[in-house]
Amino acid sequence: MLLSPPQDVNVNVLSQEFVELNWTEPEDNGGSPIVRYRLYIQHKDMAGSKLKIETPDNKTSYKLKVPKSMWGKEYVLTVQAINKSKRMSML
């Protein structure tokens, strides 16, 4: 079974220093419960390295303290699901 990617990824700006990232669970969990998510954040023009964050659990939201180097810039957010069998959804 294939693990489908999370859907409806949204970013809520709480302040210059904090954003809340939200998404909905994948339609298909690949036959095993989702245990955590991996977040990738990269500058909109794809220059520079990606910020990679692993959530500690299977909650579908994450509050991020925004590094000063990211303030006032546009970024692309990608969310990847990871299930108990350690399968990962496609990005």
JSON list of C-alpha atoms in Angstrom, two decimals:
[
{"chain": "A", "resi": 1, "resn": "MET", "atom": "CA", "xyz": [0.00, 0.00, 0.00]},
{"chain": "A", "resi": 2, "resn": "LEU", "atom": "CA", "xyz": [1.18, 3.49, -0.80]},
{"chain": "A", "resi": 3, "resn": "LEU", "atom": "CA", "xyz": [1.15, 6.19, 1.82]},
{"chain": "A", "resi": 4, "resn": "SER", "atom": "CA", "xyz": [-0.48, 9.29, 0.37]},
{"chain": "A", "resi": 5, "resn": "PRO", "atom": "CA", "xyz": [0.82, 12.77, 1.23]},
{"chain": "A", "resi": 6, "resn": "PRO", "atom": "CA", "xyz": [-0.84, 15.08, 3.77]},
{"chain": "A", "resi": 7, "resn": "GLN", "atom": "CA", "xyz": [-3.38, 17.50, 2.29]},
{"chain": "A", "resi": 8, "resn": "ASP", "atom": "CA", "xyz": [-4.53, 21.10, 2.75]},
{"chain": "A", "resi": 9, "resn": "VAL", "atom": "CA", "xyz": [-1.24, 22.50, 4.06]},
{"chain": "A", "resi": 10, "resn": "ASN", "atom": "CA", "xyz": [-1.75, 25.98, 5.57]},
{"chain": "A", "resi": 11, "resn": "VAL", "atom": "CA", "xyz": [0.40, 28.54, 7.33]},
{"chain": "A", "resi": 12, "resn": "ASN", "atom": "CA", "xyz": [-1.07, 30.93, 9.89]},
{"chain": "A", "resi": 13, "resn": "VAL", "atom": "CA", "xyz": [1.20, 33.85, 10.75]},
{"chain": "A", "resi": 14, "resn": "LEU", "atom": "CA", "xyz": [0.96, 34.45, 14.47]},
{"chain": "A", "resi": 15, "resn": "SER", "atom": "CA", "xyz": [3.69, 37.13, 14.63]},
{"chain": "A", "resi": 16, "resn": "GLN", "atom": "CA", "xyz": [7.00, 37.91, 12.97]},
{"chain": "A", "resi": 17, "resn": "GLU", "atom": "CA", "xyz": [8.56, 35.29, 15.23]},
{"chain": "A", "resi": 18, "resn": "PHE", "atom": "CA", "xyz": [5.95, 32.50, 15.12]},
{"chain": "A", "resi": 19, "resn": "VAL", "atom": "CA", "xyz": [3.82, 30.67, 12.55]},
{"chain": "A", "resi": 20, "resn": "GLU", "atom": "CA", "xyz": [1.47, 27.76, 12.99]},
{"chain": "A", "resi": 21, "resn": "LEU", "atom": "CA", "xyz": [1.58, 25.09, 10.29]},
{"chain": "A", "resi": 22, "resn": "ASN", "atom": "CA", "xyz": [-1.52, 22.93, 9.76]},
{"chain": "A", "resi": 23, "resn": "TRP", "atom": "CA", "xyz": [-2.44, 20.07, 7.41]},
{"chain": "A", "resi": 24, "resn": "THR", "atom": "CA", "xyz": [-4.87, 17.19, 7.18]},
{"chain": "A", "resi": 25, "resn": "GLU", "atom": "CA", "xyz": [-3.96, 13.52, 7.50]},
{"chain": "A", "resi": 26, "resn": "PRO", "atom": "CA", "xyz": [-3.17, 11.56, 4.35]},
{"chain": "A", "resi": 27, "resn": "GLU", "atom": "CA", "xyz": [-6.13, 9.86, 2.69]},
{"chain": "A", "resi": 28, "resn": "ASP", "atom": "CA", "xyz": [-4.25, 6.54, 2.82]},
{"chain": "A", "resi": 29, "resn": "ASN", "atom": "CA", "xyz": [-1.93, 5.70, 5.73]},
{"chain": "A", "resi": 30, "resn": "GLY", "atom": "CA", "xyz": [-0.17, 2.90, 3.83]},
{"chain": "A", "resi": 31, "resn": "GLY", "atom": "CA", "xyz": [-1.68, 0.22, 6.06]},
{"chain": "A", "resi": 32, "resn": "SER", "atom": "CA", "xyz": [-0.07, 1.47, 9.26]},
{"chain": "A", "resi": 33, "resn": "PRO", "atom": "CA", "xyz": [-0.85, 4.37, 11.63]},
{"chain": "A", "resi": 34, "resn": "ILE", "atom": "CA", "xyz": [0.87, 7.72, 11.06]},
{"chain": "A", "resi": 35, "resn": "VAL", "atom": "CA", "xyz": [3.42, 8.28, 13.84]},
{"chain": "A", "resi": 36, "resn": "ARG", "atom": "CA", "xyz": [4.97, 11.63, 12.88]},
{"chain": "A", "resi": 37, "resn": "TYR", "atom": "CA", "xyz": [5.50, 14.15, 10.11]},
{"chain": "A", "resi": 38, "resn": "ARG", "atom": "CA", "xyz": [8.55, 15.67, 8.47]},
{"chain": "A", "resi": 39, "resn": "LEU", "atom": "CA", "xyz": [8.40, 19.33, 7.46]},
{"chain": "A", "resi": 40, "resn": "TYR", "atom": "CA", "xyz": [10.63, 20.84, 4.78]},
{"chain": "A", "resi": 41, "resn": "ILE", "atom": "CA", "xyz": [10.88, 24.62, 4.49]},
{"chain": "A", "resi": 42, "resn": "GLN", "atom": "CA", "xyz": [12.85, 26.20, 1.65]},
{"chain": "A", "resi": 43, "resn": "HIS", "atom": "CA", "xyz": [13.16, 29.69, 0.22]},
{"chain": "A", "resi": 44, "resn": "LYS", "atom": "CA", "xyz": [10.65, 30.30, -2.59]},
{"chain": "A", "resi": 45, "resn": "ASP", "atom": "CA", "xyz": [13.35, 30.54, -5.29]},
{"chain": "A", "resi": 46, "resn": "MET", "atom": "CA", "xyz": [14.73, 27.17, -4.07]},
{"chain": "A", "resi": 47, "resn": "ALA", "atom": "CA", "xyz": [18.10, 28.77, -3.29]},
{"chain": "A", "resi": 48, "resn": "GLY", "atom": "CA", "xyz": [19.92, 27.67, -0.17]},
{"chain": "A", "resi": 49, "resn": "SER", "atom": "CA", "xyz": [19.38, 24.68, 2.05]},
{"chain": "A", "resi": 50, "resn": "LYS", "atom": "CA", "xyz": [16.10, 23.28, 3.34]},
{"chain": "A", "resi": 51, "resn": "LEU", "atom": "CA", "xyz": [15.10, 23.51, 6.96]},
{"chain": "A", "resi": 52, "resn": "LYS", "atom": "CA", "xyz": [14.00, 20.00, 8.00]},
{"chain": "A", "resi": 53, "resn": "ILE", "atom": "CA", "xyz": [11.86, 19.44, 11.11]},
{"chain": "A", "resi": 54, "resn": "GLU", "atom": "CA", "xyz": [10.53, 16.12, 12.45]},
{"chain": "A", "resi": 55, "resn": "THR", "atom": "CA", "xyz": [7.43, 16.43, 14.59]},
{"chain": "A", "resi": 56, "resn": "PRO", "atom": "CA", "xyz": [7.46, 14.45, 17.86]},
{"chain": "A", "resi": 57, "resn": "ASP", "atom": "CA", "xyz": [4.02, 12.92, 17.24]},
{"chain": "A", "resi": 58, "resn": "ASN", "atom": "CA", "xyz": [1.17, 12.53, 14.76]},
{"chain": "A", "resi": 59, "resn": "LYS", "atom": "CA", "xyz": [-0.56, 15.87, 15.46]},
{"chain": "A", "resi": 60, "resn": "THR", "atom": "CA", "xyz": [-1.48, 17.73, 12.28]},
{"chain": "A", "resi": 61, "resn": "SER", "atom": "CA", "xyz": [-0.17, 21.10, 13.40]},
{"chain": "A", "resi": 62, "resn": "TYR", "atom": "CA", "xyz": [3.18, 22.52, 14.42]},
{"chain": "A", "resi": 63, "resn": "LYS", "atom": "CA", "xyz": [4.11, 25.88, 15.93]},
{"chain": "A", "resi": 64, "resn": "LEU", "atom": "CA", "xyz": [7.39, 27.11, 14.44]},
{"chain": "A", "resi": 65, "resn": "LYS", "atom": "CA", "xyz": [9.67, 29.76, 15.92]},
{"chain": "A", "resi": 66, "resn": "VAL", "atom": "CA", "xyz": [10.81, 31.51, 12.76]},
{"chain": "A", "resi": 67, "resn": "PRO", "atom": "CA", "xyz": [14.58, 32.06, 12.50]},
{"chain": "A", "resi": 68, "resn": "LYS", "atom": "CA", "xyz": [15.47, 35.75, 11.99]},
{"chain": "A", "resi": 69, "resn": "SER", "atom": "CA", "xyz": [17.04, 34.87, 8.62]},
{"chain": "A", "resi": 70, "resn": "MET", "atom": "CA", "xyz": [13.54, 33.91, 7.39]},
{"chain": "A", "resi": 71, "resn": "TRP", "atom": "CA", "xyz": [11.73, 37.07, 8.52]},
{"chain": "A", "resi": 72, "resn": "GLY", "atom": "CA", "xyz": [9.98, 38.93, 5.68]},
{"chain": "A", "resi": 73, "resn": "LYS", "atom": "CA", "xyz": [10.74, 36.28, 3.04]},
{"chain": "A", "resi": 74, "resn": "GLU", "atom": "CA", "xyz": [8.54, 33.81, 1.16]},
{"chain": "A", "resi": 75, "resn": "TYR", "atom": "CA", "xyz": [9.07, 30.10, 1.63]},
{"chain": "A", "resi": 76, "resn": "VAL", "atom": "CA", "xyz": [7.72, 26.81, 0.31]},
{"chain": "A", "resi": 77, "resn": "LEU", "atom": "CA", "xyz": [6.45, 24.31, 2.89]},
{"chain": "A", "resi": 78, "resn": "THR", "atom": "CA", "xyz": [6.23, 20.59, 2.19]},
{"chain": "A", "resi": 79, "resn": "VAL", "atom": "CA", "xyz": [4.84, 18.05, 4.66]},
{"chain": "A", "resi": 80, "resn": "GLN", "atom": "CA", "xyz": [5.70, 14.34, 4.54]},
{"chain": "A", "resi": 81, "resn": "ALA", "atom": "CA", "xyz": [3.87, 11.69, 6.58]},
{"chain": "A", "resi": 82, "resn": "ILE", "atom": "CA", "xyz": [5.75, 8.82, 8.24]},
{"chain": "A", "resi": 83, "resn": "ASN", "atom": "CA", "xyz": [3.84, 5.73, 9.37]},
{"chain": "A", "resi": 84, "resn": "LYS", "atom": "CA", "xyz": [4.62, 3.06, 11.98]},
{"chain": "A", "resi": 85, "resn": "SER", "atom": "CA", "xyz": [6.17, 0.84, 9.29]},
{"chain": "A", "resi": 86, "resn": "LYS", "atom": "CA", "xyz": [8.58, 3.73, 8.57]},
{"chain": "A", "resi": 87, "resn": "ARG", "atom": "CA", "xyz": [7.08, 4.26, 5.14]},
{"chain": "A", "resi": 88, "resn": "MET", "atom": "CA", "xyz": [7.09, 7.87, 3.98]},
{"chain": "A", "resi": 89, "resn": "SER", "atom": "CA", "xyz": [4.68, 9.68, 1.71]},
{"chain": "A", "resi": 90, "resn": "MET", "atom": "CA", "xyz": [5.99, 11.18, -1.50]},
{"chain": "A", "resi": 91, "resn": "LEU", "atom": "CA", "xyz": [6.91, 14.84, -1.39]}
]
